[in-house]
Amino acid sequence: MVNINQAKGTLQNLQKLEVLADQICDHEGQRLKEQYEVGQMKETIQQLTVKRERLKQQLKQGPRQVLHSVFKSSTPTKLKGQHDSIVKALRSAKKRKREELSSIFRLTGVSVTTVTAKRIRICLDTFYQTEYHEPYYLELDFRENGTASVHRHTLPYFIPLQELIQQKLNDNRKEFLSTLNDYLNAYVARREQAAKAQEMYQELIDGNLLSLSAFDYIEFKLAPSRRLSVPILIKLIYDDLIQHLPTRVSLSVEGDLPDKMKPQLKKLKDLLLSKPLHDVLAMM
């Protein structure tokens, strides 16, 4: 005959083993999930590292507005049923990923740092002809529903920030940052062209080069040279602030223009519309 107490003890032991087995399976499943998540992040970082090397080669040829997905959310996603240790591990992995991404984005002119749980600071670097210039900063606040707003910034006043916020910030943040980058680098390019022209080709400029603060209007008088025998008043107008080349060029001389100079002025106008100012002066 079977002892009833022994049978009950065996049944209880089996139940405990089943519970323990379920716990082990749950723990193993969570561990594998964590490994998978971290593996995916590492794979993404490896892919971005390859792109970073390509960007280095591109930057040698001049600025490129190459932006990737800078961020989607500043708050880690919490999955139901995760233990605190797993959540902590995922947060740590995501933090390492953000640090890697930040160094990569630095090469493209954009880097991101966390200010608070709901605020990030974006650094927009500017560069022209492989040389880095001053950075600009933008802080974004995130609401519970995922939308963002600009907390403060150091952008120039002539950048149409409010228009960009309404059109792009919460619809396409990648395009929002890319467009800001275009405006800033175009401004720096216009400014540096004017500065190089004034510094490097002073003998070709009669007096001082004049400009507006946004460098969307530049005016100077070209002194007589072996190519052009009369002084020429040159006005460069940039109707589109996202461009580094003028959209309109005005050339004028005092008195009547000799017929033989008309083709030369047309060529000069075409050059000013298609090449940086200092490069055109280098051809004079």
CSV table of C-alpha atoms in Angstrom, one decimal:
chain,number,residue,atom,x,y,z
A,1,MET,CA,0.0,0.0,0.0
A,2,VAL,CA,1.1,3.6,-0.8
A,3,ASN,CA,1.7,5.8,2.2
A,4,ILE,CA,-0.6,8.9,1.8
A,5,ASN,CA,1.8,11.3,3.5
A,6,GLN,CA,4.6,10.2,1.2
A,7,ALA,CA,2.4,10.7,-1.8
A,8,LYS,CA,1.4,14.2,-0.7
A,9,GLY,CA,5.1,15.1,-0.1
A,10,THR,CA,6.0,13.9,-3.6
A,11,LEU,CA,3.2,15.9,-5.2
A,12,GLN,CA,4.3,19.0,-3.3
A,13,ASN,CA,7.9,18.6,-4.4
A,14,LEU,CA,6.7,18.2,-8.0
A,15,GLN,CA,4.7,21.3,-7.8
A,16,LYS,CA,7.7,23.2,-6.3
A,17,LEU,CA,9.8,21.9,-9.1
A,18,GLU,CA,7.3,23.0,-11.7
A,19,VAL,CA,7.2,26.5,-10.2
A,20,LEU,CA,11.0,26.7,-10.1
A,21,ALA,CA,11.2,25.5,-13.7
A,22,ASP,CA,8.7,28.2,-14.8
A,23,GLN,CA,10.8,30.9,-13.0
A,24,ILE,CA,14.0,29.6,-14.6
A,25,CYS,CA,12.3,29.7,-18.0
A,26,ASP,CA,11.0,33.3,-17.4
A,27,HIS,CA,14.5,34.4,-16.2
A,28,GLU,CA,16.2,32.7,-19.2
A,29,GLY,CA,13.7,34.3,-21.6
A,30,GLN,CA,14.3,37.7,-20.1
A,31,ARG,CA,18.0,37.2,-20.3
A,32,LEU,CA,17.9,36.2,-23.9
A,33,LYS,CA,15.6,39.2,-24.7
A,34,GLU,CA,18.2,41.5,-23.1
A,35,GLN,CA,21.0,39.9,-25.1
A,36,TYR,CA,19.0,40.4,-28.2
A,37,GLU,CA,18.3,44.0,-27.5
A,38,VAL,CA,21.9,44.8,-26.7
A,39,GLY,CA,23.0,42.8,-29.8
A,40,GLN,CA,20.7,44.9,-32.0
A,41,MET,CA,22.2,48.1,-30.5
A,42,LYS,CA,25.7,46.9,-31.1
A,43,GLU,CA,24.9,46.0,-34.7
A,44,THR,CA,23.4,49.5,-35.2
A,45,ILE,CA,26.5,51.1,-33.8
A,46,GLN,CA,28.8,49.0,-36.1
A,47,GLN,CA,26.7,50.2,-39.1
A,48,LEU,CA,27.0,53.8,-38.0
A,49,THR,CA,30.8,53.4,-37.5
A,50,VAL,CA,31.1,52.4,-41.1
A,51,LYS,CA,29.0,55.4,-42.2
A,52,ARG,CA,31.2,57.6,-40.0
A,53,GLU,CA,34.3,56.6,-42.0
A,54,ARG,CA,32.5,57.5,-45.2
A,55,LEU,CA,31.6,60.8,-43.7
A,56,LYS,CA,35.3,61.5,-42.9
A,57,GLN,CA,36.1,61.1,-46.6
A,58,GLN,CA,33.1,63.3,-47.6
A,59,LEU,CA,34.1,66.1,-45.2
A,60,LYS,CA,37.5,66.3,-46.9
A,61,GLN,CA,35.7,67.5,-50.0
A,62,GLY,CA,33.6,70.1,-48.1
A,63,PRO,CA,30.6,70.2,-45.9
A,64,ARG,CA,27.8,67.6,-46.2
A,65,GLN,CA,24.4,67.9,-44.5
A,66,VAL,CA,24.3,64.2,-43.7
A,67,LEU,CA,22.0,63.6,-40.8
A,68,HIS,CA,20.7,60.3,-39.4
A,69,SER,CA,17.9,59.7,-36.9
A,70,VAL,CA,19.2,61.8,-34.0
A,71,PHE,CA,16.6,60.8,-31.5
A,72,LYS,CA,13.1,59.3,-31.1
A,73,SER,CA,12.5,59.6,-27.4
A,74,SER,CA,14.5,60.6,-24.4
A,75,THR,CA,12.6,58.1,-22.1
A,76,PRO,CA,13.5,54.4,-22.4
A,77,THR,CA,10.6,52.1,-23.3
A,78,LYS,CA,9.4,50.0,-20.4
A,79,LEU,CA,8.0,46.6,-21.2
A,80,LYS,CA,5.4,45.0,-19.0
A,81,GLY,CA,6.7,42.2,-16.9
A,82,GLN,CA,10.4,43.3,-16.9
A,83,HIS,CA,12.3,43.0,-13.7
A,84,ASP,CA,14.1,46.1,-12.4
A,85,SER,CA,17.5,44.6,-13.1
A,86,ILE,CA,16.5,44.0,-16.8
A,87,VAL,CA,15.3,47.6,-17.1
A,88,LYS,CA,18.5,48.9,-15.6
A,89,ALA,CA,20.6,46.8,-18.0
A,90,LEU,CA,18.6,48.1,-21.0
A,91,ARG,CA,19.0,51.7,-19.8
A,92,SER,CA,22.7,51.2,-19.4
A,93,ALA,CA,23.0,49.8,-22.9
A,94,LYS,CA,20.9,52.6,-24.4
A,95,LYS,CA,23.1,55.2,-22.6
A,96,ARG,CA,26.2,53.6,-24.2
A,97,LYS,CA,24.5,53.7,-27.5
A,98,ARG,CA,23.6,57.4,-27.2
A,99,GLU,CA,27.3,58.2,-26.3
A,100,GLU,CA,28.4,56.3,-29.4
A,101,LEU,CA,25.8,58.1,-31.6
A,102,SER,CA,26.8,61.5,-30.2
A,103,SER,CA,30.4,61.1,-31.2
A,104,ILE,CA,29.3,60.0,-34.7
A,105,PHE,CA,26.8,62.8,-35.2
A,106,ARG,CA,29.5,65.2,-34.2
A,107,LEU,CA,31.1,64.5,-37.6
A,108,THR,CA,28.0,65.5,-39.4
A,109,GLY,CA,27.5,68.8,-37.5
A,110,VAL,CA,25.0,67.6,-35.0
A,111,SER,CA,25.5,66.3,-31.4
A,112,VAL,CA,23.0,65.7,-28.6
A,113,THR,CA,23.4,65.7,-24.8
A,114,THR,CA,20.8,65.1,-22.1
A,115,VAL,CA,20.0,68.0,-19.8
A,116,THR,CA,17.1,66.5,-17.8
A,117,ALA,CA,14.8,63.5,-18.3
A,118,LYS,CA,12.6,65.7,-20.5
A,119,ARG,CA,15.1,68.1,-22.1
A,120,ILE,CA,18.0,67.7,-24.5
A,121,ARG,CA,20.5,70.1,-25.8
A,122,ILE,CA,21.5,70.0,-29.5
A,123,CYS,CA,24.8,71.4,-30.7
A,124,LEU,CA,24.8,72.4,-34.4
A,125,ASP,CA,28.4,72.8,-35.6
A,126,THR,CA,29.2,75.0,-38.6
A,127,PHE,CA,31.9,74.5,-41.1
A,128,TYR,CA,33.1,75.9,-44.5
A,129,GLN,CA,35.6,74.3,-46.8
A,130,THR,CA,36.7,71.7,-44.3
A,131,GLU,CA,37.2,74.3,-41.5
A,132,TYR,CA,35.0,74.2,-38.4
A,133,HIS,CA,33.5,77.5,-37.1
A,134,GLU,CA,31.3,78.5,-34.2
A,135,PRO,CA,28.6,76.1,-32.8
A,136,TYR,CA,24.9,77.0,-32.2
A,137,TYR,CA,22.8,75.5,-29.5
A,138,LEU,CA,19.1,74.5,-29.3
A,139,GLU,CA,17.3,73.0,-26.3
A,140,LEU,CA,14.1,70.9,-26.7
A,141,ASP,CA,11.6,70.1,-24.1
A,142,PHE,CA,9.5,66.9,-24.5
A,143,ARG,CA,5.9,66.5,-23.3
A,144,GLU,CA,4.2,63.4,-22.1
A,145,ASN,CA,2.6,62.9,-25.5
A,146,GLY,CA,5.9,62.9,-27.2
A,147,THR,CA,5.7,66.3,-28.8
A,148,ALA,CA,8.6,68.8,-28.4
A,149,SER,CA,9.0,72.5,-28.0
A,150,VAL,CA,12.0,74.8,-28.2
A,151,HIS,CA,13.1,75.9,-24.7
A,152,ARG,CA,15.9,78.3,-25.7
A,153,HIS,CA,18.5,78.7,-28.5
A,154,THR,CA,21.4,80.7,-29.7
A,155,LEU,CA,20.4,80.8,-33.4
A,156,PRO,CA,20.8,84.0,-35.4
A,157,TYR,CA,17.7,86.2,-35.5
A,158,PHE,CA,17.3,85.9,-39.3
A,159,ILE,CA,16.8,82.1,-39.3
A,160,PRO,CA,13.0,81.4,-39.7
A,161,LEU,CA,12.9,79.3,-36.6
A,162,GLN,CA,9.2,79.7,-35.8
A,163,GLU,CA,8.2,78.7,-39.3
A,164,LEU,CA,10.4,75.7,-39.1
A,165,ILE,CA,9.0,74.7,-35.7
A,166,GLN,CA,5.4,74.8,-37.0
A,167,GLN,CA,6.2,73.0,-40.2
A,168,LYS,CA,8.8,70.4,-39.2
A,169,LEU,CA,9.6,70.0,-35.5
A,170,ASN,CA,6.9,67.5,-34.5
A,171,ASP,CA,6.3,66.1,-38.0
A,172,ASN,CA,9.9,65.3,-39.1
A,173,ARG,CA,12.6,66.2,-36.5
A,174,LYS,CA,15.4,64.9,-38.8
A,175,GLU,CA,14.3,67.3,-41.5
A,176,PHE,CA,13.9,70.1,-38.9
A,177,LEU,CA,17.6,69.7,-37.8
A,178,SER,CA,18.8,69.2,-41.3
A,179,THR,CA,17.2,72.4,-42.5
A,180,LEU,CA,18.6,74.4,-39.5
A,181,ASN,CA,22.0,73.0,-40.4
A,182,ASP,CA,21.6,74.2,-44.0
A,183,TYR,CA,20.7,77.7,-42.9
A,184,LEU,CA,23.6,78.0,-40.5
A,185,ASN,CA,26.2,76.6,-42.8
A,186,ALA,CA,24.9,78.8,-45.7
A,187,TYR,CA,25.2,81.9,-43.4
A,188,VAL,CA,28.8,80.9,-42.4
A,189,ALA,CA,29.7,80.3,-46.0
A,190,ARG,CA,28.5,83.7,-47.1
A,191,ARG,CA,30.3,85.4,-44.2
A,192,GLU,CA,33.6,83.5,-44.8
A,193,GLN,CA,33.5,84.3,-48.6
A,194,ALA,CA,33.2,88.0,-47.8
A,195,ALA,CA,35.9,87.8,-45.2
A,196,LYS,CA,38.3,85.9,-47.5
A,197,ALA,CA,37.6,88.4,-50.3
A,198,GLN,CA,38.4,91.4,-48.0
A,199,GLU,CA,41.5,89.8,-46.5
A,200,MET,CA,43.1,88.1,-49.5
A,201,TYR,CA,42.2,90.4,-52.4
A,202,GLN,CA,42.2,93.9,-50.8
A,203,GLU,CA,44.1,95.2,-53.8
A,204,LEU,CA,41.1,94.3,-56.1
A,205,ILE,CA,38.6,96.1,-53.8
A,206,ASP,CA,38.3,99.9,-54.0
A,207,GLY,CA,37.4,100.8,-50.4
A,208,ASN,CA,35.6,98.5,-48.0
A,209,LEU,CA,33.3,95.6,-48.7
A,210,LEU,CA,29.8,96.3,-47.2
A,211,SER,CA,27.3,93.7,-46.1
A,212,LEU,CA,24.2,93.2,-44.0
A,213,SER,CA,24.4,91.2,-40.8
A,214,ALA,CA,22.9,88.1,-42.4
A,215,PHE,CA,25.3,88.5,-45.4
A,216,ASP,CA,22.3,88.3,-47.7
A,217,TYR,CA,23.5,91.5,-49.3
A,218,ILE,CA,27.2,92.3,-50.2
A,219,GLU,CA,28.4,95.3,-52.0
A,220,PHE,CA,31.8,96.5,-53.1
A,221,LYS,CA,33.6,98.3,-55.9
A,222,LEU,CA,36.0,96.2,-58.0
A,223,ALA,CA,39.1,98.2,-58.8
A,224,PRO,CA,40.4,98.5,-62.4
A,225,SER,CA,42.6,95.5,-63.4
A,226,ARG,CA,44.3,94.1,-66.4
A,227,ARG,CA,41.1,92.2,-67.2
A,228,LEU,CA,38.6,95.0,-66.5
A,229,SER,CA,39.9,98.5,-67.2
A,230,VAL,CA,37.1,100.4,-65.4
A,231,PRO,CA,35.9,100.2,-61.8
A,232,ILE,CA,32.7,98.1,-61.4
A,233,LEU,CA,30.2,98.4,-58.6
A,234,ILE,CA,29.1,94.8,-57.6
A,235,LYS,CA,26.0,93.9,-55.6
A,236,LEU,CA,25.3,90.4,-54.6
A,237,ILE,CA,21.8,89.6,-53.4
A,238,TYR,CA,20.9,86.3,-51.7
A,239,ASP,CA,17.1,86.0,-51.8
A,240,ASP,CA,17.2,82.5,-50.3
A,241,LEU,CA,19.1,82.4,-47.0
A,242,ILE,CA,19.6,78.6,-47.3
A,243,GLN,CA,21.9,79.2,-50.2
A,244,HIS,CA,25.6,80.2,-50.1
A,245,LEU,CA,25.7,81.6,-53.6
A,246,PRO,CA,23.8,84.8,-54.7
A,247,THR,CA,20.5,84.5,-56.6
A,248,ARG,CA,21.0,87.9,-58.2
A,249,VAL,CA,24.1,89.9,-59.2
A,250,SER,CA,24.1,93.6,-60.2
A,251,LEU,CA,27.1,95.1,-62.1
A,252,SER,CA,27.3,98.8,-62.9
A,253,VAL,CA,29.9,101.2,-64.2
A,254,GLU,CA,30.1,105.0,-64.3
A,255,GLY,CA,29.4,106.4,-67.7
A,256,ASP,CA,29.0,104.4,-70.9
A,257,LEU,CA,30.2,100.8,-71.0
A,258,PRO,CA,32.5,100.1,-74.0
A,259,ASP,CA,31.1,97.4,-76.2
A,260,LYS,CA,34.3,95.3,-75.9
A,261,MET,CA,33.7,95.0,-72.1
A,262,LYS,CA,30.1,93.7,-72.3
A,263,PRO,CA,31.2,90.1,-72.9
A,264,GLN,CA,33.7,90.4,-70.0
A,265,LEU,CA,30.9,91.7,-67.6
A,266,LYS,CA,28.6,88.9,-68.7
A,267,LYS,CA,31.3,86.3,-67.9
A,268,LEU,CA,32.0,88.0,-64.5
A,269,LYS,CA,28.3,87.9,-63.6
A,270,ASP,CA,28.1,84.2,-64.5
A,271,LEU,CA,31.1,83.5,-62.4
A,272,LEU,CA,29.7,85.4,-59.4
A,273,LEU,CA,26.4,83.4,-59.7
A,274,SER,CA,28.2,80.0,-59.8
A,275,LYS,CA,31.4,80.3,-57.7
A,276,PRO,CA,32.3,81.6,-54.2
A,277,LEU,CA,33.3,85.3,-54.2
A,278,HIS,CA,36.9,84.8,-53.2
A,279,ASP,CA,37.4,82.2,-55.9
A,280,VAL,CA,36.1,84.6,-58.5
A,281,LEU,CA,38.5,87.3,-57.3
A,282,ALA,CA,41.3,84.8,-57.5
A,283,MET,CA,40.7,84.6,-61.2
A,284,MET,CA,40.9,88.4,-61.8
